[in-house]
Coordinates of C-alpha atoms and ligand atoms in Angstrom, one line a residue:
Chain J
X1 CA -59.9 60.7 -73.2
X2 CA -59.1 57.1 -72.2
X3 CA -56.7 54.8 -70.5
X4 CA -54.5 52.3 -72.4
X5 CA -52.8 49.2 -71.3
X6 CA -50.0 47.5 -73.2
X7 CA -50.5 43.7 -73.1
X8 CA -47.3 42.0 -73.8
X9 CA -47.4 38.4 -75.2
X10 CA -44.8 35.6 -74.8
X11 CA -44.7 33.6 -78.1
X12 CA -48.3 34.7 -78.8
X13 CA -49.7 33.9 -75.4
X14 CA -50.6 36.1 -72.5
X15 CA -49.9 35.4 -68.9
X16 CA -51.9 35.9 -65.7
X17 CA -49.9 39.1 -65.1
X18 CA -51.3 40.4 -68.4
X19 CA -54.8 39.7 -67.2
X20 CA -54.0 41.3 -63.9
X21 CA -52.8 44.4 -65.8
X22 CA -56.1 44.5 -67.8
X23 CA -58.1 44.0 -64.5
X24 CA -56.2 47.0 -63.0
X25 CA -56.6 49.2 -66.0
X26 CA -60.3 48.5 -66.2
X27 CA -60.7 49.5 -62.5
X28 CA -58.7 52.6 -63.2
X29 CA -60.8 53.5 -66.2
X30 CA -63.9 53.2 -64.0
X31 CA -62.3 55.4 -61.4
X32 CA -61.6 58.0 -64.1
X33 CA -65.0 57.5 -65.6
X34 CA -63.6 56.8 -69.0
X35 CA -63.0 53.8 -71.3
X36 CA -60.1 51.4 -71.6
X37 CA -58.2 50.3 -74.7
X38 CA -55.7 47.4 -74.7
X39 CA -52.8 47.4 -77.1
X40 CA -51.1 44.2 -78.3
X41 CA -47.9 44.2 -80.4
X42 CA -46.7 41.2 -82.5
X43 CA -48.7 38.3 -83.9
X44 CA -51.3 37.0 -81.5
X45 CA -54.2 34.8 -82.5
X46 CA -57.7 36.2 -82.3
X47 CA -58.7 33.6 -79.7
X48 CA -56.0 34.7 -77.4
X49 CA -56.8 38.4 -77.9
X50 CA -60.4 37.7 -77.0
X51 CA -59.2 36.4 -73.6
X52 CA -58.5 40.0 -72.7
X53 CA -62.2 40.6 -72.8
X54 CA -62.7 38.3 -69.8
X55 CA -61.1 41.0 -67.6
X56 CA -62.9 44.1 -68.9
X57 CA -61.3 44.9 -72.3
X58 CA -63.9 46.0 -74.8
X59 CA -61.5 47.4 -77.4
X60 CA -58.2 45.8 -78.4
X61 CA -55.8 47.5 -80.8
X62 CA -53.4 45.1 -82.4
X63 CA -50.2 45.6 -84.4
X64 CA -49.9 42.2 -85.8
X65 CA -46.7 42.7 -87.8
X66 CA -44.4 39.6 -87.6
X67 CA -41.4 41.9 -87.6
X68 CA -42.5 42.8 -84.1
X69 CA -42.7 39.3 -82.7
X70 CA -39.5 39.9 -80.8
X71 CA -39.5 42.9 -78.5
X72 CA -37.3 45.8 -79.3
X73 CA -37.9 48.4 -76.7
X74 CA -37.3 51.3 -79.0
X75 CA -39.8 50.2 -81.6
X76 CA -42.3 49.1 -79.0
X77 CA -42.1 52.4 -77.2
X78 CA -42.7 54.2 -80.4
X79 CA -45.9 52.2 -81.1
X80 CA -47.2 52.5 -77.5
X81 CA -46.7 56.3 -77.7
X82 CA -48.5 56.5 -81.1
X83 CA -51.4 54.3 -79.9
X84 CA -51.7 56.3 -76.7
X85 CA -51.9 59.5 -78.8
X86 CA -54.4 58.0 -81.2
X87 CA -56.9 57.2 -78.4
X88 CA -56.0 60.3 -76.4
X89 CA -54.9 58.3 -73.4
X90 CA -54.5 60.2 -70.2
X91 CA -52.9 57.2 -68.4
X92 CA -50.8 54.4 -69.9
X93 CA -50.4 51.3 -67.9
X94 CA -47.8 48.5 -68.3
X95 CA -46.8 45.5 -66.2
X96 CA -43.7 46.0 -64.1
X97 CA -41.7 43.2 -65.8
X98 CA -38.5 43.3 -67.9
X99 CA -40.3 44.7 -70.9
X100 CA -42.4 47.2 -69.0
X101 CA -39.3 48.5 -67.3
X102 CA -37.6 48.9 -70.7
X103 CA -40.6 50.5 -72.5
X104 CA -42.3 52.8 -70.0
X105 CA -39.4 55.2 -69.4
X106 CA -39.0 55.7 -73.1
X107 CA -42.7 56.4 -73.6
X108 CA -42.5 58.8 -70.7
X109 CA -39.8 60.9 -72.5
X110 CA -41.7 60.7 -75.8
X111 CA -44.9 62.0 -74.3
X112 CA -43.6 64.0 -71.4
X113 CA -45.7 61.8 -69.3
X114 CA -44.6 61.5 -65.6
X115 CA -43.7 57.9 -64.9
X116 CA -44.0 55.9 -61.7
X117 CA -42.7 52.3 -61.7
X118 CA -44.0 49.3 -59.7
X119 CA -47.2 51.0 -58.5
X120 CA -48.9 48.9 -55.7
X121 CA -52.6 49.8 -56.0
X122 CA -55.1 52.0 -57.7
X123 CA -54.3 55.8 -57.4
X124 CA -54.8 57.1 -53.9
X125 CA -56.3 60.2 -55.4
X126 CA -57.1 61.4 -58.9
X127 CA -56.7 65.2 -58.5
X128 CA -53.9 65.5 -57.7
X129 CA -53.0 62.2 -59.3
X130 CA -51.1 60.3 -56.5
X131 CA -49.9 56.7 -56.6
X132 CA -48.3 54.5 -54.0
X133 CA -45.1 52.6 -54.6
X134 CA -42.5 50.6 -52.6
X135 CA -39.3 52.6 -52.0
X136 CA -36.0 52.0 -50.2
X137 CA -36.1 48.4 -51.4
X138 CA -39.3 47.5 -49.6
X139 CA -38.5 49.4 -46.3
X140 CA -41.2 52.0 -47.0
X141 CA -43.9 53.2 -49.3
X142 CA -43.9 56.5 -51.1
X143 CA -46.9 58.5 -52.3
X144 CA -45.9 60.0 -55.6
X145 CA -47.7 62.8 -57.3
X146 CA -47.7 62.8 -61.1
X147 CA -47.9 66.4 -62.2
X148 CA -48.0 66.1 -66.0
X149 CA -51.3 65.8 -67.9
X150 CA -50.3 62.4 -69.3
X151 CA -49.2 59.7 -66.9
X152 CA -47.5 56.4 -67.3
X153 CA -47.5 53.6 -64.7
X154 CA -46.1 50.1 -64.4
X155 CA -47.9 48.0 -61.9
X156 CA -46.2 45.5 -59.5
X157 CA -47.0 41.9 -60.0
X158 CA -49.6 40.4 -57.7
X159 CA -50.6 43.9 -56.4
X160 CA -54.2 43.8 -57.7
X161 CA -55.2 40.2 -58.6
X162 CA -57.5 39.1 -61.4
X163 CA -61.0 40.5 -61.6
X164 CA -63.4 38.8 -64.0
X165 CA -65.4 41.2 -66.0
X166 CA -66.6 39.6 -69.2
X167 CA -66.9 42.0 -72.2
X168 CA -67.4 41.7 -75.9
X169 CA -64.2 42.6 -77.5
X170 CA -63.8 44.6 -80.6
X171 CA -60.4 43.9 -82.2
X172 CA -59.0 46.5 -84.5
X173 CA -55.7 46.5 -86.4
X174 CA -53.7 49.6 -85.5
X175 CA -52.0 50.6 -88.7
X176 CA -48.7 52.4 -88.7
X177 CA -45.4 52.6 -90.4
X178 CA -42.6 50.8 -88.6
X179 CA -39.3 52.6 -88.7
X180 CA -36.7 49.9 -89.5
X181 CA -34.0 52.2 -88.1
X182 CA -35.2 51.3 -84.7
X183 CA -33.8 47.7 -85.0
X184 CA -30.1 48.3 -84.4
X185 CA -29.8 45.6 -81.8
X186 CA -29.5 42.1 -83.3
X187 CA -30.3 38.9 -81.4
X188 CA -27.7 36.3 -82.3
X189 CA -28.6 33.6 -79.8
X190 CA -31.4 32.8 -77.4
X191 CA -31.8 30.1 -74.8
X192 CA -35.0 29.5 -72.8
X193 CA -35.5 27.0 -70.0
X194 CA -38.6 25.1 -71.0
X195 CA -38.9 22.5 -68.3
X196 CA -38.8 24.6 -65.1
X197 CA -41.3 27.0 -63.6
X198 CA -40.0 30.5 -64.3
X199 CA -39.1 32.3 -61.0
X200 CA -40.5 35.7 -61.9
X201 CA -43.8 34.2 -62.8
X202 CA -44.1 31.6 -60.1
X203 CA -47.0 31.6 -57.6
X204 CA -45.0 29.5 -55.2
X205 CA -41.3 29.7 -54.6
X206 CA -39.1 27.3 -52.6
X207 CA -35.9 29.1 -51.7
X208 CA -32.9 27.9 -49.8
X209 CA -29.8 29.4 -48.2
X210 CA -26.5 28.6 -46.7
X211 CA -28.2 26.5 -44.1
X212 CA -28.3 23.7 -46.7
X213 CA -24.6 23.4 -46.1
X214 CA -23.6 22.0 -49.5
X215 CA -24.9 21.9 -53.1
X216 CA -25.3 18.1 -52.9
X217 CA -28.1 18.7 -50.3
X218 CA -30.5 20.3 -52.7
X219 CA -32.7 17.3 -53.5
X220 CA -35.2 17.9 -50.7
X221 CA -35.6 21.5 -52.0
X222 CA -36.3 20.3 -55.5
X223 CA -38.7 17.6 -54.4
X224 CA -40.7 20.1 -52.4
X225 CA -40.8 22.5 -55.3
X226 CA -42.0 19.7 -57.5
X227 CA -45.0 18.7 -55.4
X228 CA -45.9 22.4 -55.1
X229 CA -45.4 23.2 -58.8
X230 CA -43.0 25.8 -57.5
X231 CA -40.0 27.6 -58.8
X232 CA -36.7 27.3 -56.9
X233 CA -34.7 30.2 -55.6
X234 CA -31.7 30.9 -53.3
X235 CA -29.9 33.5 -51.3
X236 CA -27.0 35.4 -52.6
X237 CA -24.1 33.5 -51.0
X238 CA -25.6 30.3 -52.5
X239 CA -25.4 31.6 -56.0
X240 CA -22.1 33.4 -55.3
X241 CA -20.6 30.0 -54.3
X242 CA -21.9 28.5 -57.5
X243 CA -24.1 26.1 -55.5
X244 CA -27.0 27.2 -57.7
X245 CA -27.4 29.3 -60.9
X246 CA -27.4 33.1 -60.7
X247 CA -30.9 33.2 -62.1
X248 CA -32.2 31.8 -58.8
X249 CA -30.7 34.6 -56.6
X250 CA -33.4 36.7 -55.0
X251 CA -32.9 39.9 -53.0
X252 CA -31.9 43.4 -53.4
X253 CA -29.1 42.5 -55.8
X254 CA -31.0 39.6 -57.4
X255 CA -34.6 39.3 -58.4
X256 CA -37.4 41.0 -56.6
X257 CA -40.4 38.6 -56.5
X258 CA -43.9 38.6 -55.1
X259 CA -45.3 35.1 -55.1
X260 CA -48.3 34.0 -53.1
X261 CA -46.1 31.6 -51.0
X262 CA -42.4 31.9 -50.3
X263 CA -40.7 29.1 -48.4
X264 CA -37.3 30.1 -47.0
X265 CA -35.2 27.1 -45.9
X266 CA -31.9 27.7 -44.1
X267 CA -32.0 31.4 -44.9
X268 CA -31.2 33.8 -42.1
X269 CA -33.3 36.7 -43.5
X270 CA -30.7 39.5 -43.9
X271 CA -32.2 42.8 -44.8
X272 CA -30.9 42.6 -48.4
X273 CA -32.5 39.2 -48.8
X274 CA -35.9 40.4 -47.4
X275 CA -35.8 43.3 -49.8
X276 CA -36.5 40.8 -52.6
X277 CA -39.2 38.8 -51.0
X278 CA -41.1 41.1 -48.6
X279 CA -44.0 41.5 -51.0
X280 CA -44.8 37.8 -50.9
X281 CA -48.3 37.1 -49.6
X282 CA -47.3 34.4 -47.2
X283 CA -43.8 33.6 -46.0
X284 CA -42.8 30.3 -44.3
X285 CA -39.4 30.1 -42.6
X286 CA -37.5 26.9 -41.7
X287 CA -34.4 27.5 -39.6
X288 CA -32.5 25.8 -36.7
X289 CA -32.0 29.2 -35.0
X290 CA -35.2 30.5 -33.3
X291 CA -33.6 34.0 -33.2
X292 CA -33.0 34.1 -37.0
X293 CA -34.4 37.4 -38.4
X294 CA -36.3 35.6 -41.1
X295 CA -38.9 34.7 -38.4
X296 CA -39.7 38.4 -37.9
X297 CA -41.0 38.7 -41.5
X298 CA -42.5 35.2 -41.8
X299 CA -46.1 34.2 -41.3
X300 CA -45.4 30.6 -40.3
X301 CA -42.2 29.3 -38.9
X302 CA -40.6 26.0 -38.0
X303 CA -37.5 25.7 -35.9
X304 CA -35.7 22.7 -37.1
X305 CA -33.2 21.1 -39.5
X306 CA -34.0 21.6 -43.2
X307 CA -32.8 18.1 -44.0
X308 CA -35.4 16.8 -41.6
X309 CA -38.3 19.3 -42.1
X310 CA -38.3 19.6 -45.9
X311 CA -38.9 15.9 -46.6
X312 CA -41.6 15.8 -43.9
X313 CA -43.3 18.8 -45.6
X314 CA -43.0 17.1 -49.0
X315 CA -44.6 14.0 -47.6
X316 CA -47.4 15.8 -45.9
X317 CA -48.2 17.6 -49.2
X318 CA -48.2 14.4 -51.2
X319 CA -50.5 12.8 -48.7
X320 CA -52.9 15.7 -48.7
X321 CA -53.0 15.6 -52.5
X322 CA -53.9 11.9 -52.7
Chain V
X1 CA -13.9 53.9 -76.8
X2 CA -15.3 56.0 -74.0
X3 CA -17.5 54.7 -71.3
X4 CA -19.8 56.8 -69.1
X5 CA -21.1 55.2 -65.9
X6 CA -24.2 56.8 -64.2
X7 CA -23.8 56.9 -60.5
X8 CA -26.7 57.2 -58.0
X9 CA -25.8 58.2 -54.5
X10 CA -27.9 56.2 -52.0
X11 CA -28.1 55.4 -48.3
X12 CA -26.2 52.3 -47.2
X13 CA -28.3 49.2 -47.8
X14 CA -28.6 48.5 -44.0
X15 CA -29.9 52.0 -43.2
X16 CA -33.0 52.1 -41.0
X17 CA -35.2 54.5 -42.9
X18 CA -36.9 57.4 -41.1
X19 CA -38.9 60.4 -42.3
X20 CA -39.3 63.9 -41.1
X21 CA -41.5 67.0 -41.6
X22 CA -44.8 65.1 -41.3
X23 CA -43.4 62.0 -43.2
X24 CA -42.9 64.2 -46.3
X25 CA -39.1 64.0 -46.5
X26 CA -36.4 61.3 -46.0
X27 CA -34.5 62.0 -42.8
X28 CA -30.9 61.7 -43.8
X29 CA -29.4 62.5 -40.4
X30 CA -26.7 60.0 -39.6
X31 CA -27.0 58.2 -43.0
X32 CA -24.0 56.7 -44.6
X33 CA -24.0 57.3 -48.4
X34 CA -22.7 54.8 -50.9
X35 CA -22.5 54.3 -54.6
X36 CA -25.7 52.5 -55.7
X37 CA -24.6 48.8 -55.7
X38 CA -25.5 48.3 -59.3
X39 CA -23.5 51.3 -60.4
X40 CA -20.6 50.1 -58.4
X41 CA -20.7 46.8 -60.4
X42 CA -21.1 48.7 -63.7
X43 CA -18.0 50.7 -62.8
X44 CA -16.2 47.6 -61.9
X45 CA -17.0 46.1 -65.3
X46 CA -16.0 49.3 -67.1
X47 CA -12.6 49.0 -65.3
X48 CA -12.2 45.4 -66.4
X49 CA -12.9 46.4 -70.0
X50 CA -10.4 49.2 -69.9
X51 CA -7.7 47.0 -68.4
X52 CA -8.1 44.3 -71.1
X53 CA -5.6 45.5 -73.6
X54 CA -7.4 43.6 -76.4
X55 CA -9.9 46.4 -76.8
X56 CA -9.7 50.1 -77.1
X57 CA -11.4 51.6 -74.0
X58 CA -9.4 54.7 -73.2
X59 CA -11.6 56.7 -70.8
X60 CA -14.1 56.0 -68.0
X61 CA -16.1 58.8 -66.7
X62 CA -18.7 58.7 -64.0
X63 CA -21.6 61.2 -63.9
X64 CA -24.0 62.1 -61.1
X65 CA -26.8 64.6 -61.0
X66 CA -27.0 66.0 -57.4
X67 CA -25.6 68.3 -54.8
X68 CA -22.2 68.7 -53.4
X69 CA -22.9 66.2 -50.7
X70 CA -22.4 63.5 -53.3
X71 CA -18.8 64.5 -54.0
X72 CA -17.4 62.0 -51.5
X73 CA -19.3 59.2 -53.4
X74 CA -17.8 60.5 -56.7
X75 CA -14.3 60.5 -55.1
X76 CA -14.8 56.9 -54.2
X77 CA -15.7 56.1 -57.8
X78 CA -12.4 57.9 -58.9
X79 CA -10.5 55.9 -56.3
X80 CA -12.0 52.6 -57.7
X81 CA -10.5 53.8 -61.0
X82 CA -12.7 56.1 -63.0
X83 CA -10.6 58.7 -64.9
X84 CA -12.9 61.6 -64.4
X85 CA -16.1 62.5 -62.6
X86 CA -18.8 65.0 -63.6
X87 CA -21.5 66.3 -61.3
X88 CA -24.4 68.1 -62.7
X89 CA -25.4 70.5 -59.9
X90 CA -29.1 70.0 -59.6
X91 CA -31.4 68.4 -57.1
X92 CA -32.1 64.9 -58.5
X93 CA -35.9 65.6 -58.5
X94 CA -37.1 62.7 -60.6
X95 CA -35.9 60.3 -63.2
X96 CA -37.0 62.5 -66.1
X97 CA -35.1 65.4 -64.7
X98 CA -32.0 63.3 -64.0
X99 CA -32.0 61.6 -67.4
X100 CA -32.6 64.9 -69.2
X101 CA -29.6 66.5 -67.5
X102 CA -27.3 63.5 -68.4
X103 CA -28.6 63.7 -72.0
X104 CA -27.7 67.4 -72.2
X105 CA -24.2 66.5 -71.1
X106 CA -24.0 63.7 -73.6
X107 CA -24.9 66.0 -76.5
X108 CA -21.8 68.1 -75.8
X109 CA -19.6 65.2 -74.6
X110 CA -20.4 62.0 -76.6
X111 CA -19.6 58.6 -75.2
X112 CA -19.7 55.2 -76.9
X113 CA -21.2 53.1 -74.1
X114 CA -23.4 54.5 -71.3
X115 CA -23.9 52.2 -68.3
X116 CA -26.7 52.7 -65.8
X117 CA -28.0 50.4 -63.0
X118 CA -31.4 48.7 -63.1
X119 CA -32.6 50.7 -60.1
X120 CA -31.5 53.1 -57.4
X121 CA -31.9 51.4 -54.0
X122 CA -33.6 54.5 -52.6
X123 CA -36.4 55.5 -54.8
X124 CA -36.4 52.3 -56.9
X125 CA -37.4 54.3 -60.0
X126 CA -35.8 51.9 -62.5
X127 CA -36.1 54.5 -65.2
X128 CA -33.1 56.7 -65.7
X129 CA -31.1 54.4 -68.1
X130 CA -33.9 53.9 -70.6
X131 CA -34.9 57.5 -70.4
X132 CA -31.3 58.6 -71.3
X133 CA -31.5 56.2 -74.3
X134 CA -34.8 57.9 -75.4
X135 CA -33.6 61.4 -74.9
X136 CA -30.6 60.6 -77.1
X137 CA -32.5 58.4 -79.5
X138 CA -30.0 55.6 -78.8
X139 CA -30.6 51.9 -78.6
X140 CA -31.2 50.9 -75.0
X141 CA -30.6 47.4 -73.8
X142 CA -32.2 46.3 -70.5
X143 CA -31.5 43.5 -68.1
X144 CA -27.9 43.4 -69.2
X145 CA -25.8 40.7 -67.5
X146 CA -22.6 41.1 -69.4
X147 CA -20.9 43.5 -71.8
X148 CA -18.0 42.2 -73.8
X149 CA -15.8 43.9 -76.4
X150 CA -13.6 42.5 -79.1
X151 CA -12.1 45.5 -80.7
X152 CA -15.1 47.5 -81.7
X153 CA -17.3 44.5 -81.8
X154 CA -19.8 44.8 -78.9
X155 CA -21.5 41.7 -77.5
X156 CA -24.1 41.8 -74.8
X157 CA -25.8 39.1 -72.8
X158 CA -29.1 39.9 -71.3
X159 CA -31.5 38.0 -69.0
X160 CA -35.0 37.2 -70.3
X161 CA -37.6 35.5 -68.2
X162 CA -36.3 31.9 -67.8
X163 CA -33.4 32.3 -70.2
X164 CA -30.8 34.5 -71.8
X165 CA -30.1 36.3 -75.0
X166 CA -26.9 37.2 -76.7
X167 CA -27.0 40.5 -78.7
X168 CA -24.9 42.6 -80.9
X169 CA -25.2 46.3 -81.1
X170 CA -23.5 49.4 -82.4
X171 CA -22.2 52.2 -80.3
X172 CA -23.4 54.5 -79.0
X173 CA -25.9 52.7 -76.8
X174 CA -27.2 52.6 -73.2
X175 CA -27.0 49.3 -71.2
X176 CA -29.1 49.0 -68.1
X177 CA -27.1 46.5 -66.0
X178 CA -28.1 44.0 -63.4
X179 CA -26.7 41.0 -61.6
X180 CA -23.9 39.3 -63.4
X181 CA -22.3 42.4 -64.9
X182 CA -19.4 42.0 -62.5
X183 CA -18.9 39.5 -59.7
X184 CA -17.6 41.6 -56.8
X185 CA -17.5 45.4 -56.6
X186 CA -13.9 46.6 -56.7
X187 CA -12.6 48.1 -53.5
X188 CA -10.4 51.2 -53.8
X189 CA -6.7 50.6 -53.1
X190 CA -4.6 53.0 -51.0
X191 CA -2.9 54.1 -54.2
X192 CA -6.3 54.6 -55.9
X193 CA -7.4 56.8 -53.0
X194 CA -4.3 58.9 -53.3
X195 CA -4.7 59.2 -57.1
X196 CA -8.3 60.1 -56.8
X197 CA -7.5 63.4 -55.1
X198 CA -5.7 64.6 -58.2
X199 CA -8.3 63.4 -60.7
X200 CA -10.8 65.9 -62.2
X201 CA -14.2 66.3 -60.6
X202 CA -16.1 68.7 -62.8
X203 CA -19.2 70.5 -61.6
X204 CA -21.5 71.6 -64.4
X205 CA -24.6 73.9 -64.0
X206 CA -27.9 72.2 -64.7
X207 CA -30.2 73.0 -67.6
X208 CA -33.8 74.2 -67.2
X209 CA -36.0 71.1 -67.3
X210 CA -39.4 70.1 -66.0
X211 CA -40.0 67.8 -63.0
X212 CA -42.9 65.5 -63.8
X213 CA -43.3 63.6 -60.5
X214 CA -42.8 64.4 -56.8
X215 CA -42.7 62.3 -53.7
X216 CA -45.2 63.9 -51.3
X217 CA -45.4 61.5 -48.5
X218 CA -43.9 58.3 -47.1
X219 CA -45.2 55.6 -44.9
X220 CA -43.6 52.6 -43.2
X221 CA -45.1 49.1 -44.0
X222 CA -47.5 47.8 -41.4
X223 CA -45.8 45.7 -38.8
X224 CA -46.2 42.0 -39.6
X225 CA -48.2 40.1 -37.1
X226 CA -46.3 37.6 -35.0
X227 CA -45.0 34.6 -36.8
X228 CA -47.0 31.5 -36.0
X229 CA -44.6 28.8 -34.8
X230 CA -45.3 25.2 -35.7
X231 CA -43.6 22.1 -34.2
X232 CA -41.0 20.6 -36.5
X233 CA -42.8 17.2 -36.3
X234 CA -46.1 18.7 -37.5
X235 CA -45.7 19.3 -41.2
X236 CA -49.3 18.3 -41.7
X237 CA -50.4 21.2 -39.5
X238 CA -48.5 23.6 -41.7
X239 CA -50.0 22.2 -44.8
X240 CA -53.5 22.6 -43.2
X241 CA -52.8 26.2 -42.3
X242 CA -51.4 27.1 -45.7
X243 CA -54.5 25.6 -47.3
X244 CA -57.3 26.9 -45.0
X245 CA -55.9 29.9 -43.1
X246 CA -53.5 31.6 -45.5
X247 CA -55.3 30.1 -48.6
X248 CA -52.1 29.9 -50.7
X249 CA -52.2 26.3 -51.7
Ligands
LIG401 C1 -24.9 45.3 -50.8 C2 -25.4 43.9 -50.4 C3 -26.4 43.3 -51.2 C4 -26.8 42.0 -50.9 N1 -27.8 41.5 -51.6 C5 -28.3 40.3 -51.3 C6 -29.4 39.7 -52.0 O1 -29.8 40.3 -53.0 N2 -29.9 38.5 -51.6 C7 -29.4 37.9 -50.5 O2 -29.9 36.8 -50.2 N3 -28.4 38.4 -49.8 C8 -27.8 39.6 -50.2 N4 -26.8 40.1 -49.5 C9 -26.2 39.2 -48.4 C10 -26.9 39.2 -47.1 O3 -26.5 40.3 -46.3 C11 -26.7 37.9 -46.4 O4 -25.3 37.7 -46.2 C12 -27.2 36.7 -47.1 O5 -28.6 36.9 -47.4 C13 -27.2 35.5 -46.1 O6 -27.5 34.3 -46.8 P1 -28.1 33.0 -46.1 O7 -29.2 33.4 -45.3 O8 -28.2 31.9 -47.1 O9 -26.8 32.6 -45.2 P2 -26.6 32.8 -43.6 O10 -26.7 34.2 -43.2 O11 -25.3 32.1 -43.4 O12 -27.7 32.0 -42.9 C14 -27.9 30.6 -42.9 C15 -29.1 30.3 -42.0 O13 -29.3 29.0 -42.1 C16 -29.6 28.5 -40.7 N5 -29.2 27.1 -40.7 C17 -28.0 26.6 -40.6 N6 -28.1 25.2 -40.7 C18 -29.4 24.9 -40.8 C19 -30.1 23.7 -40.9 N7 -29.4 22.5 -40.9 N8 -31.4 23.7 -41.0 C20 -32.1 24.9 -41.0 N9 -31.4 26.1 -40.9 C21 -30.1 26.1 -40.8 C22 -28.8 29.4 -39.8 O14 -29.4 29.5 -38.5 C23 -28.8 30.7 -40.6 O15 -29.9 31.5 -40.1 C24 -26.3 41.3 -49.7 C25 -25.3 42.0 -49.0 C26 -24.9 43.2 -49.3 C27 -23.8 43.9 -48.4
LIG402 N1 -29.0 61.3 -59.6 C1 -28.4 60.4 -60.5 N2 -27.3 60.8 -61.2 C2 -26.8 59.9 -62.1 N3 -27.2 58.7 -62.4 C3 -28.4 58.3 -61.7 C4 -29.0 59.2 -60.8 N4 -30.1 58.5 -60.3 C5 -30.1 57.3 -61.0 N5 -29.1 57.2 -61.8 C6 -28.8 56.0 -62.7 O1 -29.9 55.4 -63.0 C7 -30.0 54.1 -62.5 C8 -31.4 53.7 -62.2 O2 -31.9 54.6 -61.2 P1 -33.4 54.9 -61.0 O3 -34.1 55.1 -62.3 O4 -33.4 56.1 -60.1 O5 -33.9 53.7 -60.2 C9 -29.0 54.1 -61.4 O6 -28.5 52.8 -61.1 C10 -27.9 55.0 -61.9 O7 -27.1 54.3 -62.8

């Protein structure tokens, strides 16, 4: 028996969320009194694979086939299922990001393993196996029992944190035949933003709403984001109006994020907006209306005009840095 | 081409959630049920594809796994413009069960494009679409922001962290759709509502299938402590609190 984590890489590199996944899986393996295996798919340098050892991985299986450098959920699910079988994994753990969401349900069907997405913490109990997840778009938590022998989880970002646990890593090539039939989807074009902090990865997010009044007024938002090394985000009407790009829209119908710090400027705090940000560790609200609902979910609030408060905050941060 | 849109029946997004029977069940008294927002957008896009004479979409069917209480939601989908609705008469116990039922239907009634939403706004399972793809052994494309057809040529845009991808695929396939797939959900017209009454809503028996997971209890999030208010002139104080009290800087 064992537990296995699938560590996704981005152009051969892992992210903090990968290390969080390894930290979580290690703790789960300890809870189950078993060992942990980490699976990596695609070409990743040995140095990078060894980093997984800093968080408790002592065995890494790697499928370093260059054909697998781009993710194909069908082929990846096939490999994850085969690797899980080969190490007799009882629990399979992935990150709850785009790829985890695409792969985990497929593995669930392959292995008849009950699947729970976006788990918030270590299992509440092992027998029966019960995990906790956010439901009703952040309005409640559900305790979900997994009844099958094999179980598959994706874990929510920032739910566990990084736990240092240095180990010597044994890296093994996991050999298998790749079924080329599984590559029916062809990528014909790809664009990646290189210069900006990616919203779904960001530790700090500066977000603005209709209270900014016009797209020309965004400079103070961008300046604040810059001193903080933050990503920028916005409410839905702002992206609907085309004031900002759709990739910035957070909320129930946009992105669901969980940064350490979320700054909401000129956002009223409608329930659908809050659904996307309620798992942030700390929320700061800036709004002219002291009755705005955003203050009921915020940790810190300033009643004031964004055009006035944002530059002040940027200045205070610059001063505190120097 | 035939398009199947998977419909989840969920409480209106502004519903105040309550539980009953020792917090083990969702209390649906007084709840207004709607088409899951993502599915409504998926259906809207399917309609747009059908209306564009340049391609050959000739049927849009919606499918739901659930009890008769969802029929009103399915009628709304018909009023928006779907040609046909199918309800598999089973309790939507978990994603595996739901996807398995839809896959059984697909085996008898093939479709070229299957659209599902990224998640149901109630249980937030985010699984059904990819599970259908696996049950059927079809390609599944996640994070889909647009589906375009040029005759039988299928082009899909999908979001990747910090960017986008353009893909080509062959039918049949499953697309799990998210923001961007359509701009505004379509609202049924008076004529649509009249016509919906005459459109077929087929009820099919469920097949025997396992349920792998079960919600056993619910809890409400802890009340947030009061928001600490800071004077608008005192940005330095906020910086200080974020550093030393919240420890997020
Ligand atoms: C099905 C559904 C899904 C939805 N999904 C989402 C979603 O995913 N994300 C989302 O964001 N919304 C979503 N919405 C919309 C949501 O209900 C709100 O309409 C929206 O969040 C409001 O955006 P806002 O706060 O920017 O604008 P408003 O509600 O107009 O609020 C503007 C705020 O700015 C304040 N303000 C004005 N001027 C200033 C100033 N000079 N300085 C400081 N403050 C100022 C005002 O007091 C007000 O509180 C959804 C709605 C529905 C029905
Ligand atoms: N009971 C159901 N019947 C039909 N389709 C469903 C059902 N539940 C979920 N879906 C589809 O699967 C998507 C994701 O739902 P979920 O996996 O439950 O979060 C939804 O947006 C629907 O398209």
